[in-house]
CSV table of C-alpha atoms in Angstrom, one decimal:
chain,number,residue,atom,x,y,z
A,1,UNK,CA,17.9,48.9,4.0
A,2,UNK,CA,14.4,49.0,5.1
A,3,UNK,CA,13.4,47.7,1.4
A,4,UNK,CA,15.2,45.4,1.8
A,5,UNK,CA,14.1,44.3,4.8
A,6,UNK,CA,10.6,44.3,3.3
A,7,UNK,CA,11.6,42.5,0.5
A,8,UNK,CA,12.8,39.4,2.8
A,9,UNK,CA,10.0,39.3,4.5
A,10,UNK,CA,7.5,39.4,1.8
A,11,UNK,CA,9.8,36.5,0.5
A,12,UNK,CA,10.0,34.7,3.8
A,13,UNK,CA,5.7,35.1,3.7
A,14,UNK,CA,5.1,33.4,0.0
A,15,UNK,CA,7.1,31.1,1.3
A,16,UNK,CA,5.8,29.9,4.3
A,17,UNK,CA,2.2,30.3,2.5
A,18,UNK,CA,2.8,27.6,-0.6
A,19,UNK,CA,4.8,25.3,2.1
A,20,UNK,CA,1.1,25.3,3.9
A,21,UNK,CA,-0.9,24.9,0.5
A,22,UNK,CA,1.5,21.8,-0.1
A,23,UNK,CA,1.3,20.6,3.4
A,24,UNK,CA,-2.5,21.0,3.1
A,25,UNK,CA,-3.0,19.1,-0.7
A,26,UNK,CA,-1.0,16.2,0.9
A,27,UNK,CA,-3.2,16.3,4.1
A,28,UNK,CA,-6.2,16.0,2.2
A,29,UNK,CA,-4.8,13.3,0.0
A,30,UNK,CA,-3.6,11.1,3.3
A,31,UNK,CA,-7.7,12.2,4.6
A,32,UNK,CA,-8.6,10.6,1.3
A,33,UNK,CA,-6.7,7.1,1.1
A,34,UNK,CA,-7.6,6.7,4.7
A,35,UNK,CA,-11.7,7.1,4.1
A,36,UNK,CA,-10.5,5.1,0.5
A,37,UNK,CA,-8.7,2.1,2.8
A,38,UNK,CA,-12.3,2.4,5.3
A,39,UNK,CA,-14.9,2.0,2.5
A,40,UNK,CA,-12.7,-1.3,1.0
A,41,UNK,CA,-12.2,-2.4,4.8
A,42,UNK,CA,-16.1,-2.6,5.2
A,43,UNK,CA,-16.1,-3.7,1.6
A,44,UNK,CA,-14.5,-6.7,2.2
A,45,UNK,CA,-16.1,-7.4,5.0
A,46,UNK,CA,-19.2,-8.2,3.6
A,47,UNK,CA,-17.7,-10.3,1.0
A,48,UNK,CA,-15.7,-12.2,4.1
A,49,UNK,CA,-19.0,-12.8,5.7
A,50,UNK,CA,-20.5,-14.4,2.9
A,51,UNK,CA,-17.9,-16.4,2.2
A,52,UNK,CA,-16.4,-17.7,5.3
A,53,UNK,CA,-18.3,-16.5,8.5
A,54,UNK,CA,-21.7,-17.4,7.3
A,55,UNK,CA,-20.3,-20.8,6.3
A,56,UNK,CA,-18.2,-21.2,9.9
A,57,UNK,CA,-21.7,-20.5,11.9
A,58,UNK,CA,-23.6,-22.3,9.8
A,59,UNK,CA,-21.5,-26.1,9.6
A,60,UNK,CA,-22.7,-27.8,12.9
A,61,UNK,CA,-19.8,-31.0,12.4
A,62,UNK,CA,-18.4,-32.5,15.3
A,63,UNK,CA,-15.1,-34.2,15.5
A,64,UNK,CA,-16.2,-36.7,18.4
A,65,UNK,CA,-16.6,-39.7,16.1
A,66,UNK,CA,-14.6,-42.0,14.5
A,67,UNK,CA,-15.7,-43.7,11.1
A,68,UNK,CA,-14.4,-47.1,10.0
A,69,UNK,CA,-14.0,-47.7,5.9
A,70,UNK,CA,-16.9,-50.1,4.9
A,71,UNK,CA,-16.3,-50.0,1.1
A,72,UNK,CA,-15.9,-48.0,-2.1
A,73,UNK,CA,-17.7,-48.3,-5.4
A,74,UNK,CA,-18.2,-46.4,-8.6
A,75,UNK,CA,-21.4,-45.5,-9.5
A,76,UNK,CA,-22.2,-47.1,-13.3
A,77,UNK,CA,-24.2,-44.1,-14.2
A,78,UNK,CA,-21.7,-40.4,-14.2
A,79,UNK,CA,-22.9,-37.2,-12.6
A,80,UNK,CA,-23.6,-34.2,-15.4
A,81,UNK,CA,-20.0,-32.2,-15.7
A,82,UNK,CA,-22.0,-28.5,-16.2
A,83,UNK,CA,-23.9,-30.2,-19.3
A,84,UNK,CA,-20.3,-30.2,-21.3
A,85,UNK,CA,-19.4,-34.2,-20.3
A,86,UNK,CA,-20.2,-36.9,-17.2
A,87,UNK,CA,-17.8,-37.5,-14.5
A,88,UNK,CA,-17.1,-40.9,-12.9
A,89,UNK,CA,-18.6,-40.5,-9.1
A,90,UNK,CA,-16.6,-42.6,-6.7
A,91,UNK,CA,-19.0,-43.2,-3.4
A,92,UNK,CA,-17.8,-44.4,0.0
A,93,UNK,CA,-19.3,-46.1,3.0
A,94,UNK,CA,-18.2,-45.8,7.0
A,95,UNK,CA,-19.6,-46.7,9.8
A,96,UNK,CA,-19.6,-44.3,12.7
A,97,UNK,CA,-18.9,-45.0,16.3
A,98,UNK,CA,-19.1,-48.6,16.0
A,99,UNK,CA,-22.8,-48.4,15.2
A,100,UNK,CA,-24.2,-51.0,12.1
A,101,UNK,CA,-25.9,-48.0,10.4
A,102,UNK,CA,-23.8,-47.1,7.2
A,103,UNK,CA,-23.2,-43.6,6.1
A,104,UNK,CA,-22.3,-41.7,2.8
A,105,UNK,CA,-18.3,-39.8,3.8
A,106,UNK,CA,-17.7,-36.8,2.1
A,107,UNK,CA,-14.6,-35.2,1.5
A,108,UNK,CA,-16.1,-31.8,3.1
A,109,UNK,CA,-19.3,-29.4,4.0
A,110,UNK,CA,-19.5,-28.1,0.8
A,111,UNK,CA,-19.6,-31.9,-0.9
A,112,UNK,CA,-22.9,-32.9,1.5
A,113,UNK,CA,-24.5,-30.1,-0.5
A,114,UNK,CA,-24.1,-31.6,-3.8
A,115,UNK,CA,-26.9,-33.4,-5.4
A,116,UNK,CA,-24.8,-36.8,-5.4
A,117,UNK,CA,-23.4,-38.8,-2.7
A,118,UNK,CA,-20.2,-38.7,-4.2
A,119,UNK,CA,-17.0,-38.5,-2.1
A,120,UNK,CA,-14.6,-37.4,-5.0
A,121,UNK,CA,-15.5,-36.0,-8.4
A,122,UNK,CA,-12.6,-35.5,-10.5
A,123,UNK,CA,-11.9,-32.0,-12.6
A,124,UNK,CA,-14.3,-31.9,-15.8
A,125,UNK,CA,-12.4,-33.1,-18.7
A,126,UNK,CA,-12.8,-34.2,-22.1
A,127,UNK,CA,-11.5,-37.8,-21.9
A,128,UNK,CA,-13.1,-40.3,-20.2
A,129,UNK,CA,-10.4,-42.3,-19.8
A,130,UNK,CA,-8.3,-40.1,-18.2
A,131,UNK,CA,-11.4,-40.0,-15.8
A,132,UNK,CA,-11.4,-43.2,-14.6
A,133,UNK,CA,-8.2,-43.2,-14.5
A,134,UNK,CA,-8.2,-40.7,-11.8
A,135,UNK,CA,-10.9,-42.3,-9.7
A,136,UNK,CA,-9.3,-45.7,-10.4
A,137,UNK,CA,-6.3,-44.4,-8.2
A,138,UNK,CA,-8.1,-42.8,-5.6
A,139,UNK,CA,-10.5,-45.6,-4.6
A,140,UNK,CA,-7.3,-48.1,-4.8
A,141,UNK,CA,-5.7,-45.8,-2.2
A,142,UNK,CA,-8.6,-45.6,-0.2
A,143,UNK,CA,-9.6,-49.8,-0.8
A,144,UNK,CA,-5.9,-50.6,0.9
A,145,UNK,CA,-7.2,-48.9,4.1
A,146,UNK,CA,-10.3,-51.2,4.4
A,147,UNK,CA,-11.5,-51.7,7.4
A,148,UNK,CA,-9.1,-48.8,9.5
A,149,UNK,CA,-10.8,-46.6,11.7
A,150,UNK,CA,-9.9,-42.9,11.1
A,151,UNK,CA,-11.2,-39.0,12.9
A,152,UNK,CA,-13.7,-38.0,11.3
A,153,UNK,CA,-17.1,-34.9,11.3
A,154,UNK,CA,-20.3,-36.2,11.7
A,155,UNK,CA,-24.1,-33.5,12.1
A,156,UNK,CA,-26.8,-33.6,13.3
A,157,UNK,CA,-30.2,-33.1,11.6
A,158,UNK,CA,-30.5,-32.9,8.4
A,159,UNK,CA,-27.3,-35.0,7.6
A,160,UNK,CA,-27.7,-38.3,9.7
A,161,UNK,CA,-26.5,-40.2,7.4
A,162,UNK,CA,-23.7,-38.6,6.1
A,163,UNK,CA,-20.1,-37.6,7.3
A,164,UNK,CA,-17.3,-35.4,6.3
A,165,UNK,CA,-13.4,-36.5,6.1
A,166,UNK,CA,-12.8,-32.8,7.1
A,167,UNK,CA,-13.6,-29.3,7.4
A,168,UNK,CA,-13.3,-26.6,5.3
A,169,UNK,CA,-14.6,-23.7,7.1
A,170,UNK,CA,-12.7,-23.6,10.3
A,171,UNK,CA,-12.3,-21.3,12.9
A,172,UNK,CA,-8.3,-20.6,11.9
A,173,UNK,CA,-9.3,-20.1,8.6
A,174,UNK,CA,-12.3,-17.7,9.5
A,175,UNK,CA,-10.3,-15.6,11.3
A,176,UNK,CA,-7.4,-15.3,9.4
A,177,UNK,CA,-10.2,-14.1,6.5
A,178,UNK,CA,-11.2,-11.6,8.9
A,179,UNK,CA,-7.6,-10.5,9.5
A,180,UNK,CA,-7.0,-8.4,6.6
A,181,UNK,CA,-10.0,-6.0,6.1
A,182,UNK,CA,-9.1,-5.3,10.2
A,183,UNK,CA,-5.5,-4.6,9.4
A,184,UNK,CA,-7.0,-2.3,6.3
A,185,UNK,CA,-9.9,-0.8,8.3
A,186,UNK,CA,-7.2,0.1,11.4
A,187,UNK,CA,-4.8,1.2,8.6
A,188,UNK,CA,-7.4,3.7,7.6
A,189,UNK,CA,-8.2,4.8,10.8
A,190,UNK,CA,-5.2,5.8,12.4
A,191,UNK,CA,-3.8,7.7,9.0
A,192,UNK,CA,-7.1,9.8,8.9
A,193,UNK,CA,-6.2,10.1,12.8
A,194,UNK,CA,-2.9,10.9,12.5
A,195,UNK,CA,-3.4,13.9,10.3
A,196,UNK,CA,-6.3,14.9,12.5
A,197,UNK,CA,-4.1,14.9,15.3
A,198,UNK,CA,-1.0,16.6,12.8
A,199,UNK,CA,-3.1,19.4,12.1
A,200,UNK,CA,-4.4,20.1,15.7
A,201,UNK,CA,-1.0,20.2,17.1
A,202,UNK,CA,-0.3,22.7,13.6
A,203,UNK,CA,-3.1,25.1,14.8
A,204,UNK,CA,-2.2,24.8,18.5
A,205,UNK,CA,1.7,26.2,17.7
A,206,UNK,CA,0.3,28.7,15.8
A,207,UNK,CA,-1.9,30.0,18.0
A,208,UNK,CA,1.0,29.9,20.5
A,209,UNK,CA,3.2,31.1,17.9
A,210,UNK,CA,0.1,34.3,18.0
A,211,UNK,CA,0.2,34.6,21.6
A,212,UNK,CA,4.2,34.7,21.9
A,213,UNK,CA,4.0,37.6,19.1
A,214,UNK,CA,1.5,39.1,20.8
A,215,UNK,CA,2.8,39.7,23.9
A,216,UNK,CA,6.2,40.5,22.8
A,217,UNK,CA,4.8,43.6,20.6
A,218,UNK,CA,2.6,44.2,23.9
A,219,UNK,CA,6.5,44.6,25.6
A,220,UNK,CA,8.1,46.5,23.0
A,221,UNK,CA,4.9,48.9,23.3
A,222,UNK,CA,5.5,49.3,27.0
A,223,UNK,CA,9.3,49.5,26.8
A,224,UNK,CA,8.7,52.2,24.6
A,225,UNK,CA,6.2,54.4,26.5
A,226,UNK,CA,8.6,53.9,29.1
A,227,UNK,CA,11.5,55.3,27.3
A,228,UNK,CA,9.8,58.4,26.6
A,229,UNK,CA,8.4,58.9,29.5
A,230,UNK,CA,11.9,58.7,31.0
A,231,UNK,CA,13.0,61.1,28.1
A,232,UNK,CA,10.1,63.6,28.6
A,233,UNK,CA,10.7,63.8,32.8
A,234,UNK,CA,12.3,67.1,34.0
A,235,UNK,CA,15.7,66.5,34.7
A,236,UNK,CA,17.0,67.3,38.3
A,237,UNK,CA,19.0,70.5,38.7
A,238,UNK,CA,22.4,69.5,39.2
């Protein structure tokens, strides 16, 4: 009976001791893809801040103006297509605020940086009559609104005399750039947190679990030494 006994709980033991080897290799795999989901997190952050925040802070346009069409034209001599072809450039005129001045309008910030005044450049392809085309259409659309006043971004030093139709680095936009390596970065936080926390609590029952045992063998012993002492006391004379 007795090895049997010892048999169980030797059993019971190898047991409980490759349930906490397991319990420990997926601890430190959850400790992993947390640190994993932190490096990306700040990862991506830089590559967010080069592509939209820097961007966001650096466009000064303001939407307090209002540009009227002037006129359209296609510029006789095409813009370089990455040394492959030439594009047809389509420029357009406004007036902003009523004043007599004329200014180039761009579709958006990253158009004012281009070496041409162009407001739309079509896709680089091979034919140029598709090309035209394509800009034929566009400055149609744009000739039938002759003359209408319309919302649009003007600056400030260095771009006087240009304006923007709209803009693509917005505040929205920025922050909902920013939104995912947050979510990923939080993410990794609160898993490498939670199996912090997991295994403090695990430590903290055991060493209750220690205590409990501890002072139940500390009763036995006493319940014991009682027993014999009772055992061991002269009976009384009846």
């Amino acid at each position: 009976m007795q090895e049997r006994d010892h048999w169980g709980e030797g059993h019971q033991d190898q047991g409980a001791r490759t349930q906490k080897q397991s319990s420990s290799i997926g601890e430190d795999r959850a400790i992993l893809l947390g640190f994993t989901m932190m490096a990306f997190s700040v990862l991506m952050f830089f590559v967010v801040g080069i592509t939209a925040v820097k961007p966001f802070i650096n466009s000064h346009w303001e939407e307090n103006s209002s540009c009227v069409l002037q006129q359209t034209a296609i510029l006789e001599r095409w813009v370089d297509c990455r040394g492959v072809s030439s594009m047809p450039c389509l420029t357009v005129t406004v007036y902003i605020n009523g004043s007599v001045d004329e200014v180039f309008l761009h579709l958006d910030e990253e158009s004012v940086f281009l070496p041409s005044v162009c407001f739309y450049i079509p896709n680089c392809q091979l034919s140029h009559e598709e090309l035209h085309k394509e800009v034929q259409i566009v400055e149609n659309n744009l000739t039938g609104h002759q003359g209408s006043t319309f919302p649009c971004f003007s600056s400030q030093k260095p771009y006087l005399s240009h304006a923007i139709l709209r803009r693509k680095y917005t505040l929205s936009r920025t922050l909902f750039c920013l939104l995912w390596p947050c979510l990923m970065l939080v993410g990794g936080v609160a898993l490498v947190g939670l199996v912090k926390l997991t295994q403090w609590l695990g430590r903290l029952s055991s060493r209750a679990g220690s205590e409990a045992a501890r002072c139940r063998g500390l009763a036995d012993t006493e319940g014991v030494l009682y027993r014999l002492l009772q055992g061991s006391s002269p009976q009384s004379p009846t």
